[in-house]
Amino acid sequence: MGKLVLKGIAVGCAVMSCVIAGVMVGRRVRSRRRWWNVVTTVEEFEETAETTVERLRQVVDAMVVEMHAGLASEGGSKLKMLLTFVEKLPDGSENGIYYALHVGGTNFRILRIQLGGQRSILAHDVERKPIPQILMSSTSEEFFDFIALSLKEFIERKGDNMQLSQDRGKDLGFTFSFPVKQTSVSSGTLIKWTKGFAIEDMVEKDIVECLQKALSIRGLDMNVAALVNDSVGTLAVGHFLDNDTVAAVVIGTGTNACYIERADAVIKCQGLLTTSGGMVINMEWGNFWSSHLPRTSYDIDLDAESQNPNDQGFEKMISGMYLGDIVRRVIHRLSLESDVFGPLSSKLSTRFVLSTPLMAAIHEDDSSDLSQVAKILEETLDIRDVPLKVRKIMVKVCDVVTRRAARLVAAGIVGILKKISRDGTGGISSGRIKGYKSGKMRRTVVAVEGGLYTSYTIFREYLNEAVAEILGEEIAPYVILKTMEDGSGIGAAMLAAANSARSVDTVQVL
């Protein structure tokens, strides 16, 4: 009897062991299946977002087509291809003291630069000042009086012994980062307010006239010589430092590009005459779209939930405003489909909770245990105790998003170069310097500004690499991307310097 009991106990223990083993095996199988689902989802995302050289060249061609269409007629393309009326860029010979104002949000900047010829900047001062909330919805007179008074106080504080009545030193560049219809190099009407401003009586007014009137009331005999946007300012800085600069790209929170076009190529403005034969075109390339862009389900959802659906499609795939949120959306889906990130965090449902600077910090974490990734996951997304292999998945997602964005920017840049015959697609002779029978290529410089390029090393490397891949080893050495700083400030002042000697516009429409 005792033996039977012992045998029963033994059998029971054996059965229990088998049950436990089965449960453990089942858990491992389910865990592996969940992990495999995560890996598969990431691989599918990477495949959909792939930017092969062939696809990038299709984007290049699509960009060129849209550029032609935008130059041919108003509304003919997603690219606005706006005339800036800037046909004279600084060349480094400028001398004197010049000022710039940059109004682009809740803060504005006042700058002063002293140029000494020979591409030299002898002095550079800048002051940042908040715009009082009440002025953001006041009247145009009150708003510009505040700007003019701030400029006057800045000049008085600097005490540079400059006499404002002298020709040199009274010219001002004005960067106004709101939608404006430009009518000359130094005039333009406000189309609408953004960024929380609501000064109703300024809409459809010439903003330079408003500023000029306020300056006069405050006793400042200064001339607004140039109305500028950020990308044109970047081109101005680039051209000041290097006359081979033909285009500029801003790639930061937002994005835009401009370039020097032949005046006779602007078909929508027939009879456009400039003394140089050229004109800087503001592309507003954030709105570029093509079926060749590698769009994913995450991009579609981001666009649908944005404040401007079906608008700024290119910008939503490449700019700092959106890259972090694309990563968040991928991680959110992975968390919904598996438990590899632990319990589902409510923060993953919050749009823009993961900023692009944080995404870059995750991507560039070179510690052996990815400790920075773990810290950001915990502090920003409330995701704790994530295994190393899951942290690596996080880095992989950041890499896919960043690589795609950088390579698409590269395709856009090459598209501009192809439009102006600087990409060598007709062979090396297509970019040959006139008079050189040897086939020597013209050196081509593109000025690049913005935190994604200047501060995000991996992004910059991917972009440079893609430009070289698209152009090919024969042409790539002749195309140089140069980092620029403060086009919206220094560039505006330089454009004021370049345009200060002329009493009349040289741009005419017959």
Short mmCIF file of C-alpha atoms in Angstrom, two decimals:
data_model
loop_
_atom_site.label_atom_id
_atom_site.label_comp_id
_atom_site.label_asym_id
_atom_site.label_seq_id
_atom_site.Cartn_x
_atom_site.Cartn_y
_atom_site.Cartn_z
CA MET A 1 0.00 0.00 0.00
CA GLY A 2 2.82 2.35 0.93
CA LYS A 3 4.57 1.54 -2.31
CA LEU A 4 1.45 2.38 -4.31
CA VAL A 5 1.19 5.72 -2.56
CA LEU A 6 4.81 6.50 -3.29
CA LYS A 7 4.35 5.50 -6.92
CA GLY A 8 1.27 7.72 -7.14
CA ILE A 9 3.19 10.62 -5.71
CA ALA A 10 6.02 10.02 -8.14
CA VAL A 11 3.66 9.85 -11.08
CA GLY A 12 1.92 13.01 -9.89
CA CYS A 13 5.23 14.82 -9.59
CA ALA A 14 6.24 13.64 -13.03
CA VAL A 15 2.93 14.84 -14.49
CA MET A 16 3.30 18.17 -12.70
CA SER A 17 6.84 18.52 -14.01
CA CYS A 18 5.61 17.87 -17.52
CA VAL A 19 2.83 20.43 -17.11
CA ILE A 20 5.27 23.03 -15.79
CA ALA A 21 7.72 22.24 -18.55
CA GLY A 22 4.94 22.53 -21.09
CA VAL A 23 3.88 25.89 -19.70
CA MET A 24 7.48 27.12 -19.77
CA VAL A 25 7.97 25.91 -23.32
CA GLY A 26 4.67 27.50 -24.34
CA ARG A 27 5.73 30.80 -22.83
CA ARG A 28 9.05 30.67 -24.62
CA VAL A 29 7.34 29.87 -27.90
CA ARG A 30 4.87 32.73 -27.44
CA SER A 31 7.69 35.06 -26.42
CA ARG A 32 9.70 34.10 -29.48
CA ARG A 33 6.63 34.54 -31.66
CA ARG A 34 6.03 38.01 -30.22
CA TRP A 35 9.67 38.93 -30.72
CA TRP A 36 9.55 37.59 -34.27
CA ASN A 37 6.45 39.76 -34.91
CA VAL A 38 8.36 42.82 -33.68
CA VAL A 39 11.34 42.06 -35.90
CA THR A 40 9.04 41.44 -38.88
CA THR A 41 7.18 44.73 -38.34
CA VAL A 42 10.45 46.67 -38.22
CA GLU A 43 11.74 44.90 -41.32
CA GLU A 44 8.53 45.71 -43.19
CA PHE A 45 8.85 49.35 -42.16
CA GLU A 46 12.45 49.43 -43.34
CA GLU A 47 11.51 47.87 -46.68
CA THR A 48 8.66 50.34 -47.29
CA ALA A 49 10.89 53.29 -46.37
CA GLU A 50 13.80 52.11 -48.51
CA THR A 51 15.58 54.73 -50.59
CA THR A 52 17.58 52.93 -53.22
CA VAL A 53 19.66 55.01 -55.62
CA GLU A 54 17.18 54.11 -58.37
CA ARG A 55 14.27 55.43 -56.33
CA LEU A 56 16.20 58.56 -55.37
CA ARG A 57 16.89 59.30 -59.03
CA GLN A 58 13.16 58.99 -59.69
CA VAL A 59 12.59 61.58 -56.94
CA VAL A 60 15.24 63.80 -58.58
CA ASP A 61 13.41 63.66 -61.91
CA ALA A 62 10.05 64.31 -60.23
CA MET A 63 11.51 67.35 -58.49
CA VAL A 64 12.75 68.74 -61.82
CA VAL A 65 9.34 68.23 -63.44
CA GLU A 66 7.60 70.04 -60.59
CA MET A 67 10.12 72.89 -60.71
CA HIS A 68 9.45 73.42 -64.41
CA ALA A 69 5.70 73.32 -63.79
CA GLY A 70 5.92 75.82 -60.93
CA LEU A 71 7.96 78.23 -63.07
CA ALA A 72 5.51 77.89 -65.97
CA SER A 73 2.31 78.99 -64.21
CA GLU A 74 0.88 79.99 -60.85
CA GLY A 75 -0.67 76.94 -59.22
CA GLY A 76 0.83 74.65 -61.83
CA SER A 77 2.78 72.67 -59.27
CA LYS A 78 2.89 71.75 -55.60
CA LEU A 79 6.11 73.80 -55.64
CA LYS A 80 5.22 77.49 -55.45
CA MET A 81 8.52 78.62 -57.08
CA LEU A 82 8.14 82.16 -55.75
CA LEU A 83 10.02 85.13 -57.19
CA THR A 84 12.15 86.81 -54.52
CA PHE A 85 13.26 89.71 -56.74
CA VAL A 86 16.76 89.10 -55.40
CA GLU A 87 19.09 89.18 -58.35
CA LYS A 88 22.15 90.67 -56.70
CA LEU A 89 23.75 88.51 -54.03
CA PRO A 90 26.65 89.59 -51.80
CA ASP A 91 30.04 88.68 -53.28
CA GLY A 92 32.38 89.43 -50.37
CA SER A 93 33.39 92.91 -51.49
CA GLU A 94 30.84 94.67 -49.26
CA ASN A 95 32.05 97.20 -46.68
CA GLY A 96 30.37 99.00 -43.81
CA ILE A 97 27.94 98.44 -40.95
CA TYR A 98 24.54 96.93 -41.67
CA TYR A 99 21.60 95.88 -39.57
CA ALA A 100 19.02 93.12 -39.71
CA LEU A 101 15.72 92.38 -38.00
CA HIS A 102 14.37 88.84 -37.76
CA VAL A 103 10.71 88.50 -36.81
CA GLY A 104 9.72 84.86 -36.85
CA GLY A 105 7.85 83.96 -33.69
CA THR A 106 7.33 85.00 -30.09
CA ASN A 107 10.90 86.32 -30.02
CA PHE A 108 12.67 88.57 -32.49
CA ARG A 109 16.31 89.39 -33.09
CA ILE A 110 18.29 92.52 -33.89
CA LEU A 111 21.67 92.12 -35.53
CA ARG A 112 24.51 94.37 -36.55
CA ILE A 113 27.43 93.29 -38.70
CA GLN A 114 30.48 95.16 -39.88
CA LEU A 115 31.83 94.01 -43.22
CA GLY A 116 35.40 94.73 -44.23
CA GLY A 117 35.62 93.54 -47.84
CA GLN A 118 37.61 90.47 -48.91
CA ARG A 119 34.81 88.25 -47.56
CA SER A 120 35.48 89.42 -44.00
CA ILE A 121 33.09 90.01 -41.11
CA LEU A 122 34.84 92.36 -38.70
CA ALA A 123 32.14 92.48 -36.03
CA HIS A 124 28.85 90.76 -35.27
CA ASP A 125 26.39 91.68 -32.50
CA VAL A 126 23.00 90.15 -31.83
CA GLU A 127 20.22 90.74 -29.31
CA ARG A 128 17.14 88.59 -28.72
CA LYS A 129 13.98 90.09 -27.34
CA PRO A 130 10.54 88.61 -26.53
CA ILE A 131 7.49 90.10 -28.22
CA PRO A 132 4.88 90.94 -25.56
CA GLN A 133 1.81 88.72 -25.87
CA ILE A 134 -0.51 91.72 -26.09
CA LEU A 135 1.27 93.00 -29.22
CA MET A 136 0.65 89.73 -31.07
CA SER A 137 -3.01 90.71 -31.45
CA SER A 138 -2.79 94.50 -31.31
CA THR A 139 -2.45 96.91 -34.27
CA SER A 140 0.22 97.23 -36.95
CA GLU A 141 1.24 100.65 -35.58
CA GLU A 142 1.77 99.32 -32.05
CA PHE A 143 3.58 96.22 -33.24
CA PHE A 144 6.06 98.01 -35.52
CA ASP A 145 6.55 100.85 -33.05
CA PHE A 146 7.82 98.23 -30.59
CA ILE A 147 10.18 96.83 -33.24
CA ALA A 148 11.46 100.29 -34.20
CA LEU A 149 11.97 101.39 -30.59
CA SER A 150 13.87 98.19 -29.82
CA LEU A 151 16.15 98.80 -32.81
CA LYS A 152 16.77 102.40 -31.75
CA GLU A 153 17.69 101.33 -28.20
CA PHE A 154 19.99 98.64 -29.59
CA ILE A 155 21.86 101.20 -31.74
CA GLU A 156 22.17 103.63 -28.85
CA ARG A 157 23.46 100.94 -26.50
CA LYS A 158 26.12 99.76 -28.93
CA GLY A 159 27.56 103.26 -29.24
CA ASP A 160 29.55 102.43 -32.37
CA ASN A 161 30.03 106.09 -33.36
CA MET A 162 28.10 105.37 -36.52
CA GLN A 163 26.21 108.29 -37.96
CA LEU A 164 22.87 107.09 -39.28
CA SER A 165 22.84 109.94 -41.79
CA GLN A 166 25.82 108.41 -43.61
CA ASP A 167 25.04 106.24 -46.60
CA ARG A 168 26.88 103.24 -45.24
CA GLY A 169 25.30 101.92 -42.09
CA LYS A 170 21.70 102.97 -42.55
CA ASP A 171 20.66 99.94 -44.60
CA LEU A 172 18.59 97.22 -43.01
CA GLY A 173 17.71 93.65 -43.94
CA PHE A 174 14.33 92.37 -42.74
CA THR A 175 13.60 88.67 -42.30
CA PHE A 176 9.87 88.18 -41.80
CA SER A 177 9.06 84.49 -41.35
CA PHE A 178 5.37 84.58 -42.20
CA PRO A 179 3.55 83.99 -45.51
CA VAL A 180 4.30 87.02 -47.70
CA LYS A 181 3.68 87.82 -51.35
CA GLN A 182 6.88 89.55 -52.36
CA THR A 183 6.54 92.38 -54.89
CA SER A 184 10.15 93.60 -55.02
CA VAL A 185 13.44 92.93 -53.28
CA SER A 186 12.31 95.32 -50.53
CA SER A 187 8.52 95.04 -50.42
CA GLY A 188 5.85 92.43 -49.86
CA THR A 189 2.31 92.04 -48.52
CA LEU A 190 1.32 89.80 -45.63
CA ILE A 191 -0.87 86.93 -46.82
CA LYS A 192 -1.86 85.61 -43.40
CA TRP A 193 -0.59 85.29 -39.85
CA THR A 194 0.66 82.05 -38.28
CA LYS A 195 2.38 81.07 -34.99
CA GLY A 196 -0.23 82.66 -32.77
CA PHE A 197 -0.19 86.18 -34.28
CA ALA A 198 -3.50 87.89 -35.10
CA ILE A 199 -2.87 91.54 -36.03
CA GLU A 200 -5.82 91.82 -38.38
CA ASP A 201 -5.14 95.25 -39.86
CA MET A 202 -1.77 94.07 -41.24
CA VAL A 203 -3.12 91.37 -43.56
CA GLU A 204 -2.64 92.40 -47.21
CA LYS A 205 -0.54 95.39 -46.13
CA ASP A 206 3.03 96.03 -47.30
CA ILE A 207 5.01 95.04 -44.22
CA VAL A 208 8.09 97.03 -45.28
CA GLU A 209 6.01 100.20 -45.56
CA CYS A 210 4.69 99.57 -42.03
CA LEU A 211 8.23 99.10 -40.69
CA GLN A 212 9.61 102.06 -42.64
CA LYS A 213 6.91 104.34 -41.23
CA ALA A 214 7.64 103.22 -37.66
CA LEU A 215 11.37 103.80 -38.13
CA SER A 216 10.70 107.32 -39.37
CA ILE A 217 8.45 108.13 -36.41
CA ARG A 218 11.19 107.00 -34.05
CA GLY A 219 13.72 109.24 -35.81
CA LEU A 220 15.70 106.47 -37.48
CA ASP A 221 16.82 107.43 -40.98
CA MET A 222 17.21 103.82 -42.06
CA ASN A 223 16.33 102.11 -45.32
CA VAL A 224 14.90 98.60 -45.52
CA ALA A 225 16.98 97.40 -48.45
CA ALA A 226 15.96 93.73 -48.47
CA LEU A 227 12.96 91.64 -47.41
CA VAL A 228 14.22 88.10 -46.91
CA ASN A 229 13.15 84.59 -45.98
CA ASP A 230 15.41 82.10 -44.19
CA SER A 231 16.60 80.10 -47.20
CA VAL A 232 17.42 83.20 -49.27
CA GLY A 233 19.40 84.53 -46.31
CA THR A 234 21.34 81.26 -46.18
CA LEU A 235 22.10 81.58 -49.91
CA ALA A 236 23.32 85.14 -49.29
CA VAL A 237 25.77 84.01 -46.60
CA GLY A 238 26.96 81.19 -48.84
CA HIS A 239 27.49 83.48 -51.81
CA PHE A 240 29.28 86.06 -49.66
CA LEU A 241 31.79 83.40 -48.60
CA ASP A 242 31.97 81.54 -51.92
CA ASN A 243 30.77 82.86 -55.29
CA ASP A 244 30.26 79.32 -56.58
CA THR A 245 27.22 78.96 -54.29
CA VAL A 246 24.14 78.41 -56.45
CA ALA A 247 21.55 77.04 -54.02
CA ALA A 248 20.67 76.87 -50.34
CA VAL A 249 18.74 74.42 -48.20
CA VAL A 250 17.39 74.92 -44.69
CA ILE A 251 16.74 71.64 -42.89
CA GLY A 252 15.82 72.13 -39.24
CA THR A 253 12.42 72.19 -37.53
CA GLY A 254 11.02 73.15 -40.93
CA THR A 255 12.60 73.01 -44.36
CA ASN A 256 12.91 75.05 -47.54
CA ALA A 257 15.24 75.62 -50.46
CA CYS A 258 16.08 78.33 -52.97
CA TYR A 259 18.43 78.63 -55.92
CA ILE A 260 19.60 80.97 -58.67
CA GLU A 261 17.50 80.56 -61.83
CA ARG A 262 17.82 82.13 -65.27
CA ALA A 263 15.32 84.97 -65.59
CA ASP A 264 14.16 83.71 -68.98
CA ALA A 265 13.22 80.36 -67.41
CA VAL A 266 10.50 82.01 -65.30
CA ILE A 267 7.81 81.54 -67.93
CA LYS A 268 4.94 82.57 -65.63
CA CYS A 269 6.42 86.06 -65.53
CA GLN A 270 7.23 86.75 -69.17
CA GLY A 271 9.26 89.86 -69.75
CA LEU A 272 11.15 89.55 -66.47
CA LEU A 273 14.40 91.51 -66.84
CA THR A 274 17.33 91.60 -64.45
CA THR A 275 20.74 93.16 -64.89
CA SER A 276 22.40 89.85 -63.99
CA GLY A 277 20.09 87.68 -66.08
CA GLY A 278 19.28 85.64 -62.97
CA MET A 279 16.78 85.56 -60.13
CA VAL A 280 16.71 83.77 -56.78
CA ILE A 281 13.67 81.48 -56.63
CA ASN A 282 12.11 80.50 -53.32
CA MET A 283 10.91 76.96 -53.96
CA GLU A 284 8.84 76.38 -50.81
CA TRP A 285 9.87 72.78 -51.32
CA GLY A 286 8.22 71.47 -48.16
CA ASN A 287 5.06 71.02 -50.24
CA PHE A 288 6.76 68.88 -52.90
CA TRP A 289 5.04 65.58 -53.57
CA SER A 290 5.61 62.59 -55.83
CA SER A 291 4.37 59.02 -55.97
CA HIS A 292 8.04 58.00 -55.90
CA LEU A 293 8.43 59.16 -52.30
CA PRO A 294 8.61 56.08 -50.01
CA ARG A 295 5.53 56.77 -47.91
CA THR A 296 4.56 54.39 -45.10
CA SER A 297 1.37 53.84 -43.11
CA TYR A 298 2.92 55.89 -40.30
CA ASP A 299 3.35 58.87 -42.64
CA ILE A 300 -0.25 58.55 -43.77
CA ASP A 301 -1.52 58.55 -40.18
CA LEU A 302 0.72 61.49 -39.22
CA ASP A 303 -0.56 63.51 -42.16
CA ALA A 304 -4.22 62.68 -41.46
CA GLU A 305 -3.88 63.82 -37.83
CA SER A 306 -1.94 66.99 -38.64
CA GLN A 307 -3.30 70.53 -38.77
CA ASN A 308 -2.70 70.61 -42.53
CA PRO A 309 -3.58 67.21 -44.04
CA ASN A 310 -2.56 66.67 -47.67
CA ASP A 311 -0.18 69.61 -47.39
CA GLN A 312 3.60 69.90 -46.86
CA GLY A 313 4.06 66.20 -47.65
CA PHE A 314 7.80 66.42 -48.28
CA GLU A 315 8.38 68.40 -45.10
CA LYS A 316 6.54 65.79 -43.04
CA MET A 317 9.01 63.13 -44.21
CA ILE A 318 12.26 65.07 -43.80
CA SER A 319 12.06 67.89 -41.24
CA GLY A 320 12.85 68.00 -37.55
CA MET A 321 9.27 68.85 -36.66
CA TYR A 322 8.11 65.35 -37.60
CA LEU A 323 10.93 62.76 -37.49
CA GLY A 324 10.65 62.06 -33.77
CA ASP A 325 6.90 61.58 -34.07
CA ILE A 326 7.29 59.04 -36.87
CA VAL A 327 9.54 57.01 -34.55
CA ARG A 328 6.95 57.32 -31.76
CA ARG A 329 4.25 55.95 -34.05
CA VAL A 330 6.32 52.90 -34.95
CA ILE A 331 7.11 52.17 -31.28
CA HIS A 332 3.44 52.63 -30.38
CA ARG A 333 2.43 50.01 -32.90
CA LEU A 334 5.09 47.60 -31.65
CA SER A 335 3.81 48.10 -28.10
CA LEU A 336 0.24 47.41 -29.18
CA GLU A 337 1.23 44.20 -30.96
CA SER A 338 3.58 42.80 -28.30
CA ASP A 339 4.79 43.30 -24.76
CA VAL A 340 8.48 43.71 -25.59
CA PHE A 341 8.34 47.30 -24.30
CA GLY A 342 6.49 46.19 -21.18
CA PRO A 343 3.02 47.48 -20.20
CA LEU A 344 1.59 49.88 -22.78
CA SER A 345 2.58 53.44 -21.86
CA SER A 346 -0.10 56.10 -22.28
CA LYS A 347 2.60 58.55 -23.35
CA LEU A 348 3.05 56.64 -26.59
CA SER A 349 -0.35 57.99 -27.65
CA THR A 350 0.78 61.60 -27.19
CA ARG A 351 1.71 63.30 -30.45
CA PHE A 352 5.19 64.84 -30.58
CA VAL A 353 6.09 63.60 -27.09
CA LEU A 354 9.33 62.27 -28.62
CA SER A 355 11.15 65.26 -30.10
CA THR A 356 13.65 64.90 -32.90
CA PRO A 357 16.60 66.01 -30.68
CA LEU A 358 15.71 63.14 -28.32
CA MET A 359 15.43 60.79 -31.30
CA ALA A 360 18.90 61.88 -32.40
CA ALA A 361 20.25 61.24 -28.89
CA ILE A 362 18.83 57.70 -29.05
CA HIS A 363 20.27 57.15 -32.50
CA GLU A 364 23.74 58.38 -31.59
CA ASP A 365 24.04 56.55 -28.26
CA ASP A 366 27.36 54.73 -28.56
CA SER A 367 27.48 53.23 -25.04
CA SER A 368 27.79 49.44 -24.84
CA ASP A 369 24.52 49.09 -22.92
CA LEU A 370 22.67 51.90 -24.69
CA SER A 371 22.17 53.62 -21.36
CA GLN A 372 21.05 56.89 -22.97
CA VAL A 373 18.31 55.01 -24.83
CA ALA A 374 17.10 53.48 -21.56
CA LYS A 375 17.10 56.90 -19.87
CA ILE A 376 15.07 58.57 -22.64
CA LEU A 377 12.59 55.68 -22.78
CA GLU A 378 12.02 55.97 -19.04
CA GLU A 379 11.96 59.75 -18.67
CA THR A 380 10.12 60.64 -21.88
CA LEU A 381 7.94 57.65 -22.70
CA ASP A 382 7.54 56.10 -19.23
CA ILE A 383 8.92 52.79 -20.50
CA ARG A 384 11.14 51.07 -17.91
CA ASP A 385 13.50 48.11 -17.65
CA VAL A 386 13.73 47.48 -21.36
CA PRO A 387 16.15 44.68 -22.38
CA LEU A 388 19.18 45.57 -24.49
CA LYS A 389 17.82 43.82 -27.58
CA VAL A 390 14.69 45.99 -27.42
CA ARG A 391 16.78 49.14 -27.03
CA LYS A 392 18.60 48.08 -30.19
CA ILE A 393 15.23 47.87 -31.96
CA MET A 394 14.58 51.46 -30.87
CA VAL A 395 17.90 52.56 -32.37
CA LYS A 396 17.09 50.66 -35.57
CA VAL A 397 13.77 52.48 -36.00
CA CYS A 398 15.52 55.84 -35.52
CA ASP A 399 18.06 54.82 -38.14
CA VAL A 400 15.41 53.95 -40.72
CA VAL A 401 13.58 57.26 -40.23
CA THR A 402 16.77 59.34 -40.28
CA ARG A 403 18.32 57.59 -43.26
CA ARG A 404 15.18 58.01 -45.36
CA ALA A 405 14.89 61.72 -44.49
CA ALA A 406 18.54 62.52 -45.20
CA ARG A 407 18.55 60.67 -48.50
CA LEU A 408 15.36 62.39 -49.65
CA VAL A 409 16.90 65.77 -48.89
CA ALA A 410 19.89 64.67 -50.98
CA ALA A 411 17.56 63.81 -53.87
CA GLY A 412 15.97 67.24 -53.58
CA ILE A 413 19.36 68.93 -53.73
CA VAL A 414 20.40 66.95 -56.80
CA GLY A 415 17.02 67.81 -58.35
CA ILE A 416 17.89 71.51 -58.06
CA LEU A 417 21.32 70.88 -59.58
CA LYS A 418 19.78 68.94 -62.44
CA LYS A 419 17.34 71.77 -63.16
CA ILE A 420 20.25 74.21 -63.59
CA SER A 421 22.49 71.69 -65.42
CA ARG A 422 24.99 71.25 -62.60
CA ASP A 423 24.49 67.52 -62.00
CA GLY A 424 26.47 66.20 -64.96
CA THR A 425 23.65 64.02 -66.32
CA GLY A 426 24.71 64.95 -69.83
CA GLY A 427 28.20 63.73 -69.05
CA ILE A 428 30.98 65.79 -67.56
CA SER A 429 30.72 68.23 -70.46
CA SER A 430 27.26 69.36 -69.30
CA GLY A 431 28.82 71.21 -66.41
CA ARG A 432 31.99 72.26 -68.18
CA ILE A 433 33.42 75.71 -67.62
CA LYS A 434 33.21 77.79 -70.77
CA GLY A 435 36.54 78.01 -72.51
CA TYR A 436 37.89 74.77 -71.04
CA LYS A 437 38.31 72.19 -73.77
CA SER A 438 39.68 69.70 -71.25
CA GLY A 439 36.18 69.15 -69.84
CA LYS A 440 36.90 70.66 -66.46
CA MET A 441 33.71 70.74 -64.38
CA ARG A 442 32.42 73.88 -62.78
CA ARG A 443 32.70 73.81 -59.01
CA THR A 444 29.21 73.92 -57.46
CA VAL A 445 28.46 74.85 -53.85
CA VAL A 446 25.20 74.32 -51.97
CA ALA A 447 24.79 76.19 -48.68
CA VAL A 448 23.09 74.12 -45.98
CA GLU A 449 21.72 75.42 -42.70
CA GLY A 450 19.63 73.94 -39.91
CA GLY A 451 20.07 71.77 -36.84
CA LEU A 452 19.41 68.45 -38.57
CA TYR A 453 22.46 68.99 -40.77
CA THR A 454 24.73 70.95 -38.43
CA SER A 455 24.08 69.08 -35.17
CA TYR A 456 22.94 65.57 -36.15
CA THR A 457 26.10 63.83 -37.34
CA ILE A 458 24.50 60.64 -38.67
CA PHE A 459 21.91 62.64 -40.63
CA ARG A 460 24.66 64.75 -42.20
CA GLU A 461 26.71 61.68 -43.12
CA TYR A 462 23.71 59.95 -44.72
CA LEU A 463 22.88 63.10 -46.71
CA ASN A 464 26.42 63.62 -47.99
CA GLU A 465 26.73 59.95 -48.86
CA ALA A 466 23.47 59.97 -50.84
CA VAL A 467 24.41 63.09 -52.84
CA ALA A 468 27.63 61.35 -53.89
CA GLU A 469 25.77 58.14 -54.77
CA ILE A 470 23.20 59.91 -56.95
CA LEU A 471 25.75 62.09 -58.76
CA GLY A 472 28.26 59.31 -59.28
CA GLU A 473 31.99 59.26 -58.60
CA GLU A 474 32.85 61.35 -61.68
CA ILE A 475 30.65 64.36 -60.79
CA ALA A 476 30.41 64.19 -56.99
CA PRO A 477 33.85 65.72 -56.25
CA TYR A 478 32.75 68.96 -57.95
CA VAL A 479 29.67 69.42 -55.73
CA ILE A 480 30.35 70.76 -52.24
CA LEU A 481 27.83 71.07 -49.42
CA LYS A 482 28.86 73.84 -47.04
CA THR A 483 27.44 74.39 -43.58
CA MET A 484 26.15 77.92 -42.97
CA GLU A 485 24.91 79.73 -39.89
CA ASP A 486 22.28 82.40 -39.30
CA GLY A 487 21.04 83.12 -42.79
CA SER A 488 17.94 84.72 -41.30
CA GLY A 489 20.15 87.26 -39.49
CA ILE A 490 23.58 87.69 -41.02
CA GLY A 491 22.24 86.80 -44.46
CA ALA A 492 19.58 89.50 -44.28
CA ALA A 493 22.18 92.11 -43.32
CA MET A 494 24.42 90.97 -46.17
CA LEU A 495 21.56 91.28 -48.65
CA ALA A 496 20.98 94.80 -47.37
CA ALA A 497 24.65 95.50 -48.08
CA ALA A 498 24.48 94.00 -51.57
CA ASN A 499 21.39 96.03 -52.47
CA SER A 500 22.22 99.30 -50.71
CA ALA A 501 24.10 101.02 -53.56
CA ARG A 502 21.14 101.03 -55.93
CA SER A 503 18.51 103.75 -55.79
CA VAL A 504 16.10 101.83 -58.02
CA ASP A 505 15.24 98.19 -58.54
CA THR A 506 17.03 96.52 -61.43
CA VAL A 507 14.31 93.89 -61.66
CA GLN A 508 11.62 94.85 -64.13
CA VAL A 509 8.57 93.17 -65.55
CA LEU A 510 7.73 94.33 -69.04
#
